[in-house]
XYZ file of C-alpha atoms in Angstrom:
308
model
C 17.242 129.289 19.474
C 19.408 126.462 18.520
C 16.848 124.531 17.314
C 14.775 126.746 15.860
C 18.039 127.239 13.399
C 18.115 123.574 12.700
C 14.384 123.272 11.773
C 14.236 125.277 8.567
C 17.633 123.945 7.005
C 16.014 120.383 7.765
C 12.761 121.252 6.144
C 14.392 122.677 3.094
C 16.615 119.391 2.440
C 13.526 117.501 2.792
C 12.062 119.802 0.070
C 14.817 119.196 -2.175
C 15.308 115.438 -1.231
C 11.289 114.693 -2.101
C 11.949 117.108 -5.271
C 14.817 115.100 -6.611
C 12.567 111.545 -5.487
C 9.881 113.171 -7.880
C 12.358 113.155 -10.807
C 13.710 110.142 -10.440
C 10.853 108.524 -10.106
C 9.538 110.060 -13.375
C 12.566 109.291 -15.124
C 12.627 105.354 -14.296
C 9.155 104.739 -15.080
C 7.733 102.245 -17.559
C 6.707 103.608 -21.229
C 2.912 103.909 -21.314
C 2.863 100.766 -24.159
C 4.536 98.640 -21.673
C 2.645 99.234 -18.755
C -0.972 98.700 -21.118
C 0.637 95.524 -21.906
C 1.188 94.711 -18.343
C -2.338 95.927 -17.149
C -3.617 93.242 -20.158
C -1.528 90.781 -19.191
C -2.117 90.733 -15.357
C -5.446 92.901 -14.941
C -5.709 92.452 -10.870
C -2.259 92.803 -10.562
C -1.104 95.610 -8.324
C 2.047 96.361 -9.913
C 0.207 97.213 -13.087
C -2.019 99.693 -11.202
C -1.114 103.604 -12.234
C 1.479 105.453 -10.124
C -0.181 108.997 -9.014
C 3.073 110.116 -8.345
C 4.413 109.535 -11.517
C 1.891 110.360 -13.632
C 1.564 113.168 -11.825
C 5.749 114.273 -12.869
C 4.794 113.170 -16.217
C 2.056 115.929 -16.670
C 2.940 118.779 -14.563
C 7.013 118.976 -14.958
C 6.291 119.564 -18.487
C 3.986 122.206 -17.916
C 6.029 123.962 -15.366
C 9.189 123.804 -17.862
C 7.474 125.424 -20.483
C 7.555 128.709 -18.585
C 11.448 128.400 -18.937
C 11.367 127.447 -22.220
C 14.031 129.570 -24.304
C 12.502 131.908 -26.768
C 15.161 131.694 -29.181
C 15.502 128.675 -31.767
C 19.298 129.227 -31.106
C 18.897 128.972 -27.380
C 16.589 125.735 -27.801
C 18.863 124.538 -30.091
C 21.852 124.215 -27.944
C 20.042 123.173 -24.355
C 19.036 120.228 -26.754
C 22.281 119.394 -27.651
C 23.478 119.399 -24.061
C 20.578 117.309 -23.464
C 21.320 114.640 -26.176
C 24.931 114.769 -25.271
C 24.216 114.003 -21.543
C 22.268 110.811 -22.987
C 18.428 112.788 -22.534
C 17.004 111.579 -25.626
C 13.306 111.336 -25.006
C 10.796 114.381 -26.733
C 9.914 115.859 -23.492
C 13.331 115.944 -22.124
C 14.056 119.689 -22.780
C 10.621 120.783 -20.373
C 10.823 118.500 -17.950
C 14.583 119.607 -17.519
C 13.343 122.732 -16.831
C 10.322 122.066 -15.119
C 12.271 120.383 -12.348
C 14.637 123.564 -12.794
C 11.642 125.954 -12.037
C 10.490 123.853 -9.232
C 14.062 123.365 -7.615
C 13.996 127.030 -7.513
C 10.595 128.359 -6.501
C 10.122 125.111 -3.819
C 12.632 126.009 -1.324
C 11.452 129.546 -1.296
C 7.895 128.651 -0.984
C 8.061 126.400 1.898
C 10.175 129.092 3.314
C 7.856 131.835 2.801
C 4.725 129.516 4.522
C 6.902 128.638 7.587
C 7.780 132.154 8.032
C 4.433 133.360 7.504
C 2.682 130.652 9.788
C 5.362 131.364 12.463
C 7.327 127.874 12.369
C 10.788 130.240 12.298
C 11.683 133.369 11.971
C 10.040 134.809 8.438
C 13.522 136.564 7.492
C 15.759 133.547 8.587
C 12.942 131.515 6.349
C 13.477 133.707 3.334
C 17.323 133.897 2.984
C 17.537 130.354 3.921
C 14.474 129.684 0.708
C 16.536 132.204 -1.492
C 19.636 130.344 -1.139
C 18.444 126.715 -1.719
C 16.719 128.404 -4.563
C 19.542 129.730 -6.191
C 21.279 126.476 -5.744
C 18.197 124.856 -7.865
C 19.200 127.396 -10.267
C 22.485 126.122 -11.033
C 22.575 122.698 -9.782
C 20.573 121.155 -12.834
C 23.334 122.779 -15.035
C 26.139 120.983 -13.296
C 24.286 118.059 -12.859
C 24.105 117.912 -16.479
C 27.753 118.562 -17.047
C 28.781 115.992 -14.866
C 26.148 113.192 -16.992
C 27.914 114.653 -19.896
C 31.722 113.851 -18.988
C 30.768 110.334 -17.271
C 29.425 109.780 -20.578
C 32.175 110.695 -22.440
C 34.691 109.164 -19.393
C 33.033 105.308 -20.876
C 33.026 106.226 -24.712
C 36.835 106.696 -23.783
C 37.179 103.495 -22.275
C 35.405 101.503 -24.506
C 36.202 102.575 -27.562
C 39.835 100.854 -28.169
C 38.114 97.727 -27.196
C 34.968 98.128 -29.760
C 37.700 98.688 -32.215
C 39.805 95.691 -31.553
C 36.554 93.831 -32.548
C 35.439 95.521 -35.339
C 38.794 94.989 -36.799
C 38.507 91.492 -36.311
C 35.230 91.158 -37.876
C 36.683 92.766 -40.603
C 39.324 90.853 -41.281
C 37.067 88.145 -41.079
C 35.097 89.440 -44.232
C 32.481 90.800 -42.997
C 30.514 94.316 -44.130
C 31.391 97.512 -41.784
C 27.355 96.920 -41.142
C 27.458 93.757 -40.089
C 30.439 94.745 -37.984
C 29.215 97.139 -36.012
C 26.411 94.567 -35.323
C 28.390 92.095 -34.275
C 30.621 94.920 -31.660
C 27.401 95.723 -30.277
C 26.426 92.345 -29.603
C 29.685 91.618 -28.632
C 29.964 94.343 -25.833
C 27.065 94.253 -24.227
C 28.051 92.885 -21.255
C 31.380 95.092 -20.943
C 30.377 98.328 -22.323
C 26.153 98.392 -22.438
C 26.153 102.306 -23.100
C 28.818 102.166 -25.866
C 26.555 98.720 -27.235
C 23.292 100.830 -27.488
C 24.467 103.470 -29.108
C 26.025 101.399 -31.771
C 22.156 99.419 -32.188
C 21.409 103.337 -33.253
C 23.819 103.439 -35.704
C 23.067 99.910 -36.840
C 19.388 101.543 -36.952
C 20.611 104.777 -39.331
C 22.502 102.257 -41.764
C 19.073 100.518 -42.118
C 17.094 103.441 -42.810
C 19.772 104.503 -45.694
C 22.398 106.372 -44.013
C 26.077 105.435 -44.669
C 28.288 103.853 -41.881
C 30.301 107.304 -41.998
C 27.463 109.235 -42.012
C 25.802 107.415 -38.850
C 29.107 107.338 -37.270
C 28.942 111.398 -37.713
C 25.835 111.306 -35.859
C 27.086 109.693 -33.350
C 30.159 111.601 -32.859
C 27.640 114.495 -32.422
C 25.365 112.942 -29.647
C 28.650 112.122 -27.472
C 30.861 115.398 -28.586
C 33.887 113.114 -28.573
C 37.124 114.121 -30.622
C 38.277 110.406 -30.348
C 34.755 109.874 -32.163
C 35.304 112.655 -34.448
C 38.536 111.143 -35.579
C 36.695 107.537 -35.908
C 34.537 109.201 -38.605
C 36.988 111.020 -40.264
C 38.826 107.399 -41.225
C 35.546 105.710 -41.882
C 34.531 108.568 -44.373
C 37.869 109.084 -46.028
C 38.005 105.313 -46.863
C 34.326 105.424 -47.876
C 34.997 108.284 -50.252
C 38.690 107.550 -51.852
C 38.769 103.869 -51.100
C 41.542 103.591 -48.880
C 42.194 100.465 -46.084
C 39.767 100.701 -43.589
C 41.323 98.036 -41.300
C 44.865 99.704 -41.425
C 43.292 102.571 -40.325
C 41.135 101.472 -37.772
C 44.378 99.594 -36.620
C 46.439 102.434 -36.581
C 43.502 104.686 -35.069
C 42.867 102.230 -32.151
C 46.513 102.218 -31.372
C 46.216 106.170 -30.872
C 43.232 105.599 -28.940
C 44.669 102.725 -26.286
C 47.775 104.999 -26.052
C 45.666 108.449 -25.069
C 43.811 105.818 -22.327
C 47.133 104.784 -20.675
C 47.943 108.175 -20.550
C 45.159 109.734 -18.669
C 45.466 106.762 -16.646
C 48.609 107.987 -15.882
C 47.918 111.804 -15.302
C 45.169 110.301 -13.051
C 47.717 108.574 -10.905
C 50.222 111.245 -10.722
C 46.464 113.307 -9.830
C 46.295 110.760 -7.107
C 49.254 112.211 -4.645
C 48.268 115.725 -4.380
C 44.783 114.708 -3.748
C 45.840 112.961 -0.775
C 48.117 115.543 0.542
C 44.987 117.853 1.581
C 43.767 114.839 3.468
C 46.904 113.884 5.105
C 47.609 117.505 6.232
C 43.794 117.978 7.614
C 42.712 114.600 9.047
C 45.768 112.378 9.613
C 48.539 114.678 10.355
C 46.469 116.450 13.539
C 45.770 112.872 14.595
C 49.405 111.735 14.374
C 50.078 114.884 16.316
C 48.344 114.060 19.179
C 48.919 110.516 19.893
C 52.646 111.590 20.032
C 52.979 115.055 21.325
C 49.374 114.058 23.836
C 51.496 112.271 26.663
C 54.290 114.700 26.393
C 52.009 117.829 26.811
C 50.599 115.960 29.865
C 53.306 115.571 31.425
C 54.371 118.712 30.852
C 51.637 120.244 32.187
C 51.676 118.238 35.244
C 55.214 119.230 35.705
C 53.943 122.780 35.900
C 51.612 122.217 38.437
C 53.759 120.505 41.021
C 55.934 123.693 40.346
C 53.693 126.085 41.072
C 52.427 124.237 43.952
């Protein structure tokens, strides 16, 4: 009986495991321009051959997310903003979010339905086992998607006082807020690659005939960041009544560096009641009996010769 118990819970977390494989897979792969320009490049090579798997999460996640597609433009609206703001930016992001959604929820109680029905465990054991790794596909992709969102935010944070430092500089140095913002993303590549390639988009907007502020705005909308909010606010106040964008962005990275020393701080004071659930569970029992172990023996033994 044991091990029929341990069969199903093992078959659904290979369900899920090959499920999550699937996605990954289809959201590492090559764009299709790049892999025709390997397959021309290096015909016989078998690198450049087409992946069935992916191709395969390329066509059908998108068709399976469609059936969860909100109705609403309000509700498509804002699952595309949590998209963009979790760093999702392709066109098919929004269905094939949801078609790994749909099959996160209906795979687990598939495969549970077919074991119980072809006898590998119990059919009821099966089903409540299916049902509850299916609600958990239900709501994992949600927090999953949170949690993208605030590491995102966790390195705009980080980076930002440094981007400043450098913009400022190149300002000083003369230079337009355009060419600025090239140079910082040039500049922190290496350091800060996220906060670098979302500053090439801005670079991108200014091209096409945006303003700086205007760009920045954008941008402050894709990350839903008040430190980016505040960024634009300077940029588009000096843009519109001509006041010193360097003393600003001075005084604005100051206010910046100063919030990031203190959440490094409420981290650290974080830090010792984190480890005091730890210490109680884990360390404390262990402490416990390498001291009180001998003494109980003896005790014990003590007891013995009494009674005999």
């Amino acid at each position: 009986m044991a091990e029929l118990g341990v069969m199903p819970v093992v078959a659904f977390l290979a369900v899920s495991s090959l499920a999550l494989m699937v996605v990954l897979v289809a959201g590492g792969r090559r764009t299709r321009l790049d892999q025709r320009l390997r397959e021309f490049a290096r015909p016989n090579d078998p690198a450049t051959q087409p992946d069935a798997v992916a191709d395969f999460a390329k066509t059908a996640l998108p068709k399976m997310g469609k059936v969860l597609l909100p109705k609403t433009e309000g509700d498509r609206t804002r699952l595309q903003a949590r998209l963009v703001q979790a760093g999702l930016y392709s066109r098919q992001a929004m269905v094939v979010f949801l078609g790994v959604k749909l099959a996160l929820m209906v795979g687990p109680a598939a495969v549970g339905a077919v074991a119980g029905l072809i006898g590998l465990v119990p059919f009821q054991y099966s089903v409540l086992v299916g049902a509850l790794l299916g609600t958990f596909g239900m709501i994992g992709p949600s927090f999953w998607l949170d949690s993208k969102k605030n590491a995102r935010q966790t390195n705009f944070r980080r980076a930002l006082p440094d981007a400043l430092d450098v913009l400022i500089i190149c300002l000083e140095g003369g230079a337009s807020l355009a060419g600025a913002l090239r140079r910082v993303s040039n500049e922190l590549r290496t350091a800060h690659p996220l906060l670098a390639t979302e500053l090439q988009i801005v670079q991108q907007e200014i091209q096409l005939g945006r303003s700086a502020g205007d760009a920045l705005k954008q941008f402050a909308h894709r990350a839903d960041l008040e430190e980016l909010r505040s960024l634009t606010a300077v940029i588009l106040q000096s843009e519109r009544f001509g006041a010193s964008l360097v003393k600003g962005l001075r005084v604005h990275a100051e206010t910046l560096r100063t919030r990031r020393v203190l959440a490094a701080e409420e981290m650290a004071q974080k830090a010792n009641v984190k480890l005091l659930f730890p210490t109680i569970l884990f360390i404390m029992p262990a402490l416990f009996i390498a001291i009180l172990g001998p003494v109980g023996i003896m005790i014990w033994e003590t007891l013995l010769g009494m009674n005999r």
